[in-house]
Amino acid sequence: MKRRQFLKSTAALAGTAGLSLPQTTRAQAMPAVINVGHLVAVCMSPLFYAQATGMFKDEGLKVEMKFMPNPGDALTALTGGVMQVVHIPFTNIIVAANNGAPVRIIGGSGAGGLFLIAQGSSGIKSMKDLAAKKGTGLKIGAMRLNTFELMAYRALANAGLKYSDFEMVWFSDTLSMASAFEAKAVDVVTHVEPFATRLVDKLGGVPIASNLDTWGKDGRDCVTNARTDFIEKYPQAVTKYMRALLKADAAIKANPDKAVEVLDASKFYRVDKDTLKAALPRLRPQVNLIGPGEDGMRTATADMTTLGYIKS
């Protein structure tokens, strides 16, 4: 993947159609509050924007958000009933569901924005360059099980490479992985926006692959997930929640400059405003999951089977 491709906006900033979700005519009970767990990537932008602009409130919902340091914590909170909805990588939720957890994917969140990034000093500018470094002890950082690993695994496999060709370094959260790259403790790392932009624009990193390369158009990272008992008990609330996300999706695409102002003022991200402005178009909101996004998820699911995370 060439640097200029990374620097060019991947988003076709157009409005999202189909906001009119089915309405029920019969009054239903509504939850007093919906507890939502989240990480800090730009793929959370529909959630953050909807909360910051009162779109959930407009739907008659009270949403309380809680930052989770890693996908595992968020998944544990969801399966344990502490959270009713979480926005986390699709790989984690697929493994949980495959193991019998009462959870379901109910929508997308963002597309693109996940990159394999090499240190500028490494001389690696492409996957071909990376292949030339196999067997040299080069260190690649990723996070087990989530999309960070699965994107890296598929990028390596597509280049005819495997984990044993390198020294894999496994992290438990995104912030420590970014810090390791900054400290040059790893040579290559998988990271997501807005941190990927900082690693490239501020620290001289070179993007050599992305989840759009590995999983195609609308390549996924995080998705929106809920407990099955919550879906069954509060179907109208789930509809309203998704409607708010779709409205936020459309608003961000229609006016990205305003979205940057809203999201920066809300301080959801741990980067400066310029970094956020550069990162937002590279990980566009995409709540609609149907289509190419599904295809990429199937590719990752097949790889999870190969890696032994799920049986089938």
Coordinates of N, CA, C and O in Angstrom, one line a residue, residues 18-173:
G18 N -31.9 5.3 3.5 CA -32.6 4.2 4.3 C -32.6 4.4 5.8 O -32.5 3.5 6.5
L19 N -32.9 5.7 6.2 CA -32.9 5.9 7.6 C -34.3 5.5 8.3 O -34.4 5.5 9.5
S20 N -35.3 5.3 7.4 CA -36.6 5.0 8.0 C -36.7 3.5 8.3 O -37.1 2.7 7.5
L21 N -36.3 3.1 9.6 CA -36.4 1.8 10.0 C -37.8 1.5 10.4 O -38.6 2.4 10.7
P22 N -38.2 0.2 10.5 CA -39.6 -0.2 10.8 C -40.0 0.3 12.1 O -39.3 0.2 13.1
Q23 N -41.2 0.8 12.2 CA -41.8 1.3 13.5 C -42.8 0.3 13.9 O -43.5 -0.4 13.1
T24 N -42.9 0.1 15.2 CA -44.0 -0.8 15.7 C -45.2 0.1 16.2 O -45.0 1.2 16.7
T25 N -46.3 -0.4 16.0 CA -47.5 0.3 16.3 C -48.0 0.1 17.7 O -48.7 0.9 18.3
R26 N -47.5 -1.0 18.3 CA -47.9 -1.4 19.7 C -46.9 -0.8 20.6 O -45.6 -0.9 20.5
A27 N -47.3 -0.2 21.7 CA -46.4 0.4 22.7 C -45.6 -0.7 23.4 O -46.1 -1.7 23.7
Q28 N -44.3 -0.4 23.5 CA -43.4 -1.4 24.1 C -42.7 -0.8 25.3 O -42.5 0.4 25.4
A29 N -42.3 -1.6 26.3 CA -41.6 -1.2 27.4 C -40.2 -0.7 26.9 O -39.7 -1.3 26.0
M30 N -39.7 0.3 27.5 CA -38.4 0.9 27.2 C -37.4 0.8 28.4 O -37.9 0.9 29.5
P31 N -36.2 0.5 28.1 CA -35.2 0.4 29.3 C -35.0 1.8 29.9 O -35.0 2.8 29.1
A32 N -34.8 1.8 31.2 CA -34.5 3.1 31.8 C -33.2 3.7 31.3 O -33.1 4.9 31.2
V33 N -32.2 2.8 31.0 CA -31.0 3.3 30.5 C -30.3 2.1 29.7 O -30.6 1.0 30.0
I34 N -29.6 2.5 28.7 CA -28.8 1.5 27.9 C -27.4 1.8 28.2 O -26.8 2.8 27.9
N35 N -26.7 0.8 28.8 CA -25.3 0.9 29.1 C -24.5 0.4 28.0 O -24.7 -0.8 27.5
V36 N -23.6 1.2 27.5 CA -22.9 1.0 26.2 C -21.4 1.0 26.5 O -20.9 2.0 27.0
G37 N -20.7 -0.1 26.2 CA -19.2 -0.1 26.3 C -18.6 0.2 25.0 O -19.1 -0.2 23.9
H38 N -17.4 0.9 25.0 CA -16.8 1.3 23.8 C -15.3 1.4 24.0 O -14.8 1.5 25.1
L39 N -14.6 1.4 22.8 CA -13.1 1.7 22.8 C -13.0 3.1 22.4 O -13.9 3.9 22.5
V40 N -11.8 3.5 21.7 CA -11.6 4.9 21.4 C -11.3 5.1 19.9 O -10.9 6.2 19.5
A41 N -11.4 4.1 19.1 CA -11.1 4.2 17.7 C -12.1 5.1 16.9 O -13.3 5.3 17.4
V42 N -11.7 5.6 15.7 CA -12.6 6.4 14.9 C -13.8 5.6 14.4 O -14.8 6.2 14.1
C43 N -13.7 4.3 14.4 CA -14.9 3.5 14.0 C -16.0 3.6 15.0 O -17.1 3.2 14.7
M44 N -15.8 4.3 16.1 CA -16.8 4.6 17.1 C -17.5 5.9 16.8 O -18.4 6.3 17.5
S45 N -17.1 6.5 15.7 CA -17.7 7.9 15.4 C -19.2 8.0 15.4 O -19.7 9.0 15.9
P46 N -19.9 7.0 14.8 CA -21.4 7.2 14.9 C -21.9 7.2 16.3 O -22.8 7.9 16.6
L47 N -21.3 6.3 17.2 CA -21.8 6.3 18.6 C -21.4 7.6 19.2 O -22.3 8.2 19.9
F48 N -20.2 8.1 19.1 CA -19.8 9.3 19.8 C -20.6 10.5 19.3 O -21.0 11.4 20.1
Y49 N -20.8 10.6 18.0 CA -21.5 11.7 17.4 C -23.0 11.7 17.8 O -23.6 12.8 18.2
A50 N -23.6 10.5 17.8 CA -25.0 10.4 18.3 C -25.2 10.9 19.7 O -26.1 11.6 20.1
Q51 N -24.2 10.5 20.6 CA -24.3 10.9 22.0 C -24.1 12.4 22.2 O -24.8 13.1 22.9
A52 N -23.1 12.9 21.4 CA -22.7 14.3 21.6 C -23.8 15.3 21.1 O -23.9 16.4 21.6
T53 N -24.5 14.9 20.1 CA -25.5 15.8 19.5 C -26.9 15.5 20.0 O -27.9 16.1 19.5
G54 N -27.1 14.6 20.9 CA -28.4 14.3 21.5 C -29.3 13.4 20.6 O -30.5 13.4 20.8
M55 N -28.7 12.7 19.7 CA -29.6 11.9 18.8 C -30.2 10.7 19.5 O -31.4 10.3 19.2
F56 N -29.6 10.1 20.5 CA -30.2 9.1 21.3 C -31.3 9.7 22.1 O -32.4 9.1 22.2
K57 N -31.1 10.8 22.7 CA -32.1 11.5 23.5 C -33.3 11.8 22.6 O -34.5 11.7 23.0
D58 N -33.1 12.2 21.4 CA -34.2 12.5 20.4 C -35.0 11.3 20.2 O -36.2 11.4 19.9
E59 N -34.4 10.1 20.3 CA -35.2 8.9 20.1 C -35.8 8.4 21.4 O -36.4 7.3 21.4
G60 N -35.7 9.2 22.4 CA -36.3 8.8 23.7 C -35.4 7.8 24.5 O -36.0 7.1 25.4
L61 N -34.1 7.7 24.2 CA -33.3 6.8 24.9 C -32.3 7.5 25.8 O -31.8 8.6 25.5
K62 N -32.0 6.9 26.9 CA -30.9 7.4 27.8 C -29.8 6.4 27.7 O -29.9 5.2 28.0
V63 N -28.7 6.9 27.1 CA -27.5 6.1 26.8 C -26.4 6.5 27.7 O -26.0 7.7 27.7
E64 N -25.8 5.6 28.5 CA -24.7 5.9 29.3 C -23.5 5.1 28.8 O -23.6 3.9 28.6
M65 N -22.4 5.8 28.5 CA -21.3 5.2 27.8 C -20.1 5.0 28.8 O -19.9 5.8 29.7
K66 N -19.4 3.9 28.6 CA -18.3 3.6 29.5 C -17.1 3.1 28.6 O -17.2 2.2 27.8
F67 N -16.0 3.8 28.8 CA -14.8 3.4 28.0 C -14.2 2.1 28.6 O -14.1 1.9 29.8
M68 N -13.9 1.2 27.7 CA -13.3 -0.1 28.0 C -11.8 -0.1 27.4 O -11.7 0.2 26.2
P69 N -10.8 -0.4 28.2 CA -9.5 -0.4 27.7 C -9.1 -1.4 26.6 O -8.2 -1.1 25.8
N70 N -9.9 -2.5 26.5 CA -9.6 -3.4 25.4 C -10.9 -4.2 25.1 O -11.8 -4.2 25.9
P71 N -10.9 -4.8 24.0 CA -12.1 -5.6 23.5 C -12.5 -6.7 24.5 O -13.7 -6.9 24.7
G72 N -11.5 -7.3 25.1 CA -11.9 -8.4 26.0 C -12.7 -7.9 27.2 O -13.6 -8.6 27.6
D73 N -12.3 -6.8 27.8 CA -13.1 -6.2 28.9 C -14.5 -5.9 28.5 O -15.5 -6.2 29.2
A74 N -14.6 -5.3 27.3 CA -16.0 -4.9 26.8 C -16.8 -6.2 26.6 O -18.0 -6.2 26.9
L75 N -16.2 -7.2 26.0 CA -16.9 -8.5 25.7 C -17.4 -9.1 27.0 O -18.5 -9.6 27.2
T76 N -16.5 -9.1 28.0 CA -16.8 -9.7 29.3 C -18.0 -8.9 30.0 O -18.9 -9.5 30.6
A77 N -18.0 -7.6 29.8 CA -19.1 -6.8 30.4 C -20.4 -7.1 29.7 O -21.5 -7.1 30.3
L78 N -20.3 -7.3 28.4 CA -21.5 -7.7 27.6 C -22.1 -9.0 28.0 O -23.3 -9.2 28.3
T79 N -21.2 -10.0 27.9 CA -21.7 -11.4 28.2 C -22.1 -11.5 29.7 O -23.0 -12.3 30.0
G80 N -21.6 -10.7 30.6 CA -22.0 -10.8 32.0 C -23.2 -9.9 32.3 O -23.6 -9.9 33.4
G81 N -23.7 -9.2 31.3 CA -24.9 -8.4 31.5 C -24.7 -7.0 32.1 O -25.6 -6.3 32.4
V82 N -23.4 -6.6 32.3 CA -23.1 -5.3 32.8 C -23.4 -4.3 31.8 O -23.9 -3.2 32.1
M83 N -23.1 -4.6 30.5 CA -23.4 -3.7 29.4 C -24.5 -4.4 28.5 O -24.5 -5.6 28.4
Q84 N -25.4 -3.6 27.9 CA -26.4 -4.2 27.0 C -25.9 -4.1 25.6 O -26.3 -4.9 24.7
V85 N -25.1 -3.1 25.3 CA -24.5 -2.9 23.9 C -23.1 -2.6 24.0 O -22.6 -1.9 25.0
V86 N -22.3 -3.1 23.1 CA -20.8 -2.7 23.0 C -20.5 -2.5 21.6 O -21.0 -3.2 20.7
H87 N -19.5 -1.7 21.4 CA -18.9 -1.4 20.0 C -17.5 -2.0 20.1 O -16.6 -1.3 20.7
I88 N -17.3 -3.1 19.5 CA -15.9 -3.7 19.6 C -15.6 -4.5 18.2 O -16.5 -4.6 17.4
P89 N -14.4 -4.9 18.0 CA -14.1 -5.6 16.8 C -15.0 -6.8 16.5 O -15.3 -7.6 17.5
F90 N -15.3 -7.0 15.3 CA -16.3 -8.1 15.0 C -15.7 -9.5 15.2 O -16.4 -10.4 15.5
T91 N -14.4 -9.6 15.2 CA -13.8 -10.9 15.5 C -14.0 -11.4 16.9 O -14.3 -12.6 17.1
N92 N -14.0 -10.5 17.8 CA -14.2 -10.9 19.2 C -15.6 -11.4 19.4 O -15.9 -12.4 20.1
I93 N -16.6 -10.7 18.8 CA -18.0 -11.1 19.1 C -18.3 -12.4 18.3 O -19.1 -13.2 18.8
I94 N -17.7 -12.6 17.2 CA -17.9 -13.9 16.5 C -17.4 -15.1 17.3 O -18.1 -16.1 17.4
V95 N -16.3 -14.9 17.9 CA -15.8 -16.0 18.7 C -16.7 -16.3 19.9 O -17.0 -17.4 20.2
A96 N -17.1 -15.2 20.5 CA -18.0 -15.3 21.7 C -19.3 -16.0 21.3 O -19.8 -17.0 22.0
A97 N -19.9 -15.6 20.2 CA -21.2 -16.2 19.8 C -21.0 -17.7 19.4 O -21.8 -18.5 19.7
N98 N -19.8 -18.0 18.7 CA -19.5 -19.3 18.3 C -19.3 -20.2 19.6 O -19.6 -21.4 19.5
N99 N -18.9 -19.6 20.7 CA -18.8 -20.4 21.9 C -20.1 -20.4 22.7 O -20.1 -20.9 23.9
G100 N -21.2 -19.9 22.2 CA -22.4 -20.0 22.8 C -22.9 -18.8 23.7 O -23.9 -18.8 24.4
A101 N -22.1 -17.7 23.6 CA -22.5 -16.5 24.4 C -23.7 -15.9 23.8 O -23.9 -15.9 22.6
P102 N -24.6 -15.4 24.6 CA -25.9 -14.8 24.2 C -25.7 -13.4 23.6 O -26.3 -12.4 24.1
V103 N -25.0 -13.3 22.5 CA -24.7 -12.0 21.9 C -24.9 -12.1 20.4 O -24.8 -13.1 19.8
R104 N -25.2 -10.9 19.8 CA -25.4 -10.8 18.4 C -24.8 -9.5 17.8 O -24.9 -8.5 18.5
I105 N -24.4 -9.5 16.6 CA -24.0 -8.3 15.9 C -25.3 -7.7 15.3 O -26.1 -8.4 14.7
I106 N -25.6 -6.4 15.6 CA -26.8 -5.8 15.2 C -26.6 -4.7 14.1 O -27.5 -4.2 13.6
G107 N -25.3 -4.4 13.9 CA -25.0 -3.4 12.9 C -23.5 -3.1 12.8 O -22.7 -3.6 13.6
G108 N -23.2 -2.3 11.8 CA -21.8 -1.9 11.6 C -21.4 -0.8 12.5 O -22.2 -0.3 13.4
S109 N -20.3 -0.2 12.2 CA -19.8 1.0 13.0 C -18.9 1.8 12.1 O -19.2 3.0 11.8
G110 N -17.9 1.2 11.5 CA -17.0 2.0 10.6 C -16.4 1.0 9.6 O -16.4 -0.2 9.7
A111 N -15.8 1.6 8.6 CA -15.2 0.8 7.5 C -13.8 1.4 7.2 O -13.6 2.6 7.1
G112 N -12.8 0.5 6.9 CA -11.4 1.0 6.7 C -10.8 1.4 8.0 O -11.2 1.1 9.1
G113 N -9.6 2.1 7.8 CA -9.0 2.7 9.0 C -8.1 1.8 9.8 O -7.5 2.2 10.8
L114 N -7.9 0.5 9.4 CA -7.0 -0.4 10.1 C -5.8 -0.6 9.2 O -5.9 -1.0 8.1
F115 N -4.6 -0.3 9.7 CA -3.4 -0.3 8.9 C -2.2 -1.1 9.5 O -2.1 -1.2 10.7
L116 N -1.4 -1.8 8.7 CA -0.2 -2.4 9.0 C 0.9 -1.3 8.7 O 1.0 -0.9 7.6
I117 N 1.6 -0.9 9.8 CA 2.5 0.3 9.6 C 3.9 -0.1 10.0 O 4.2 -0.7 11.1
A118 N 4.9 0.2 9.2 CA 6.3 -0.1 9.4 C 7.0 1.2 9.9 O 6.6 2.3 9.5
Q119 N 8.0 1.0 10.7 CA 8.9 2.1 11.1 C 9.5 2.7 9.9 O 10.0 2.0 9.0
G120 N 9.5 4.1 9.8 CA 10.2 4.7 8.6 C 11.6 4.3 8.5 O 12.2 4.2 7.4
S121 N 12.3 4.1 9.7 CA 13.7 3.8 9.7 C 14.0 2.4 9.2 O 15.2 2.0 9.0
S122 N 13.0 1.6 9.1 CA 13.2 0.1 8.7 C 13.4 0.0 7.2 O 13.9 -1.1 6.8
G123 N 13.1 1.0 6.4 CA 13.2 0.8 5.0 C 12.1 0.0 4.3 O 12.1 -0.1 3.1
I124 N 11.2 -0.4 5.1 CA 10.0 -1.2 4.6 C 9.0 -0.3 4.1 O 8.4 0.6 4.8
K125 N 8.7 -0.4 2.8 CA 7.7 0.5 2.2 C 6.6 -0.3 1.5 O 5.6 0.3 0.9
S126 N 6.6 -1.6 1.6 CA 5.6 -2.5 0.9 C 5.6 -3.8 1.6 O 6.6 -4.2 2.3
M127 N 4.6 -4.7 1.3 CA 4.6 -6.0 1.8 C 5.8 -6.8 1.2 O 6.3 -7.7 1.8
K128 N 6.2 -6.5 0.0 CA 7.4 -7.1 -0.6 C 8.6 -6.9 0.2 O 9.4 -7.8 0.4
D129 N 8.8 -5.6 0.6 CA 9.9 -5.3 1.5 C 9.9 -6.0 2.8 O 10.9 -6.5 3.3
L130 N 8.6 -6.2 3.3 CA 8.5 -6.9 4.6 C 8.9 -8.4 4.4 O 9.6 -9.0 5.2
A131 N 8.5 -9.0 3.3 CA 8.8 -10.4 3.0 C 10.4 -10.6 2.9 O 10.9 -11.6 3.3
A132 N 11.1 -9.5 2.5 CA 12.5 -9.6 2.4 C 13.2 -9.7 3.8 O 14.3 -10.0 3.9
K133 N 12.4 -9.3 4.8 CA 12.9 -9.2 6.2 C 12.6 -10.5 7.0 O 13.0 -10.6 8.2
K134 N 12.0 -11.5 6.4 CA 11.6 -12.6 7.2 C 12.9 -13.4 7.6 O 13.9 -13.4 6.9
G135 N 12.8 -13.9 8.8 CA 13.9 -14.6 9.4 C 15.0 -13.8 10.0 O 16.1 -14.3 10.4
T136 N 14.8 -12.5 10.1 CA 15.8 -11.5 10.6 C 15.5 -11.1 12.0 O 16.2 -10.3 12.6
G137 N 14.4 -11.6 12.6 CA 14.0 -11.2 13.9 C 13.2 -10.0 14.0 O 13.0 -9.4 15.1
L138 N 12.7 -9.5 12.9 CA 11.9 -8.3 12.8 C 10.6 -8.5 13.7 O 10.0 -9.6 13.7
K139 N 10.3 -7.5 14.5 CA 9.2 -7.6 15.4 C 7.9 -7.0 14.9 O 7.9 -5.8 14.5
I140 N 6.8 -7.7 14.9 CA 5.5 -7.2 14.5 C 4.5 -7.2 15.7 O 4.4 -8.2 16.4
G141 N 3.9 -6.1 16.0 CA 3.0 -5.9 17.1 C 1.6 -6.0 16.7 O 1.2 -5.5 15.7
A142 N 0.8 -6.8 17.4 CA -0.7 -6.9 17.2 C -1.4 -7.3 18.5 O -0.7 -7.4 19.5
M143 N -2.7 -7.4 18.4 CA -3.5 -7.9 19.5 C -4.2 -9.2 19.2 O -4.8 -9.3 18.2
R144 N -4.0 -10.2 20.0 CA -4.6 -11.5 19.8 C -6.1 -11.4 19.6 O -6.8 -10.7 20.2
L145 N -6.5 -12.2 18.6 CA -7.9 -12.5 18.4 C -8.7 -11.4 17.7 O -9.6 -11.6 16.9
N146 N -8.4 -10.1 18.0 CA -9.3 -9.1 17.4 C -8.9 -8.7 16.0 O -8.0 -9.4 15.4
T147 N -9.5 -7.7 15.4 CA -9.2 -7.4 14.0 C -7.8 -7.0 13.7 O -7.3 -7.2 12.6
F148 N -7.1 -6.5 14.7 CA -5.7 -6.2 14.6 C -4.9 -7.4 14.1 O -4.1 -7.3 13.2
E149 N -5.1 -8.5 14.8 CA -4.4 -9.7 14.5 C -4.9 -10.3 13.1 O -4.1 -10.7 12.3
L150 N -6.2 -10.4 12.9 CA -6.8 -11.0 11.7 C -6.4 -10.2 10.5 O -6.2 -10.8 9.4
M151 N -6.3 -8.9 10.5 CA -5.9 -8.1 9.4 C -4.4 -8.4 9.1 O -4.1 -8.6 7.9
A152 N -3.6 -8.4 10.1 CA -2.2 -8.7 10.0 C -2.0 -10.1 9.4 O -1.2 -10.4 8.5
Y153 N -2.7 -11.1 10.0 CA -2.6 -12.5 9.5 C -2.9 -12.6 8.0 O -2.2 -13.3 7.3
R154 N -4.0 -12.0 7.6 CA -4.4 -12.1 6.2 C -3.4 -11.3 5.3 O -3.1 -11.8 4.2
A155 N -2.9 -10.2 5.7 CA -2.0 -9.4 4.9 C -0.7 -10.3 4.7 O -0.1 -10.3 3.6
L156 N -0.2 -10.9 5.8 CA 0.9 -11.8 5.7 C 0.7 -13.0 4.8 O 1.5 -13.3 4.0
A157 N -0.5 -13.6 5.0 CA -0.8 -14.8 4.2 C -0.9 -14.4 2.7 O -0.5 -15.2 1.9
N158 N -1.5 -13.3 2.4 CA -1.6 -12.9 1.0 C -0.2 -12.7 0.4 O -0.1 -12.8 -0.8
A159 N 0.8 -12.3 1.2 CA 2.1 -12.1 0.8 C 3.0 -13.4 0.9 O 4.2 -13.4 0.7
G160 N 2.3 -14.5 1.2 CA 3.0 -15.8 1.3 C 3.9 -15.9 2.6 O 4.8 -16.7 2.6
L161 N 3.5 -15.1 3.6 CA 4.2 -15.1 4.9 C 3.4 -15.7 6.0 O 2.2 -15.9 5.9
K162 N 4.1 -16.0 7.1 CA 3.5 -16.6 8.3 C 4.1 -16.0 9.5 O 5.2 -15.4 9.5
Y163 N 3.4 -16.3 10.7 CA 3.9 -15.7 11.9 C 5.3 -16.1 12.2 O 6.1 -15.3 12.7
S164 N 5.7 -17.4 12.0 CA 7.0 -17.9 12.3 C 8.1 -17.2 11.5 O 9.3 -17.4 11.9
D165 N 7.8 -16.4 10.5 CA 8.8 -15.7 9.8 C 9.3 -14.5 10.5 O 10.3 -13.9 10.2
F166 N 8.6 -14.1 11.6 CA 8.9 -12.9 12.3 C 8.8 -13.2 13.8 O 8.4 -14.2 14.3
E167 N 9.1 -12.2 14.6 CA 8.9 -12.2 16.1 C 7.6 -11.5 16.4 O 7.6 -10.2 16.3
M168 N 6.6 -12.2 16.7 CA 5.3 -11.6 17.0 C 5.3 -11.1 18.4 O 5.7 -11.8 19.3
V169 N 4.8 -9.8 18.6 CA 4.7 -9.3 20.0 C 3.2 -8.9 20.2 O 2.6 -8.2 19.4
W170 N 2.7 -9.6 21.2 CA 1.2 -9.4 21.4 C 0.9 -8.5 22.6 O 1.5 -8.5 23.7
F171 N 0.0 -7.5 22.3 CA -0.4 -6.5 23.2 C -1.8 -6.7 23.7 O -2.6 -7.4 23.1
S172 N -2.2 -6.1 24.8 CA -3.5 -6.2 25.4 C -4.4 -5.0 25.1 O -5.6 -5.1 25.4
D173 N -3.8 -3.9 24.7 CA -4.6 -2.7 24.4 C -3.9 -1.8 23.4 O -2.7 -2.0 23.1

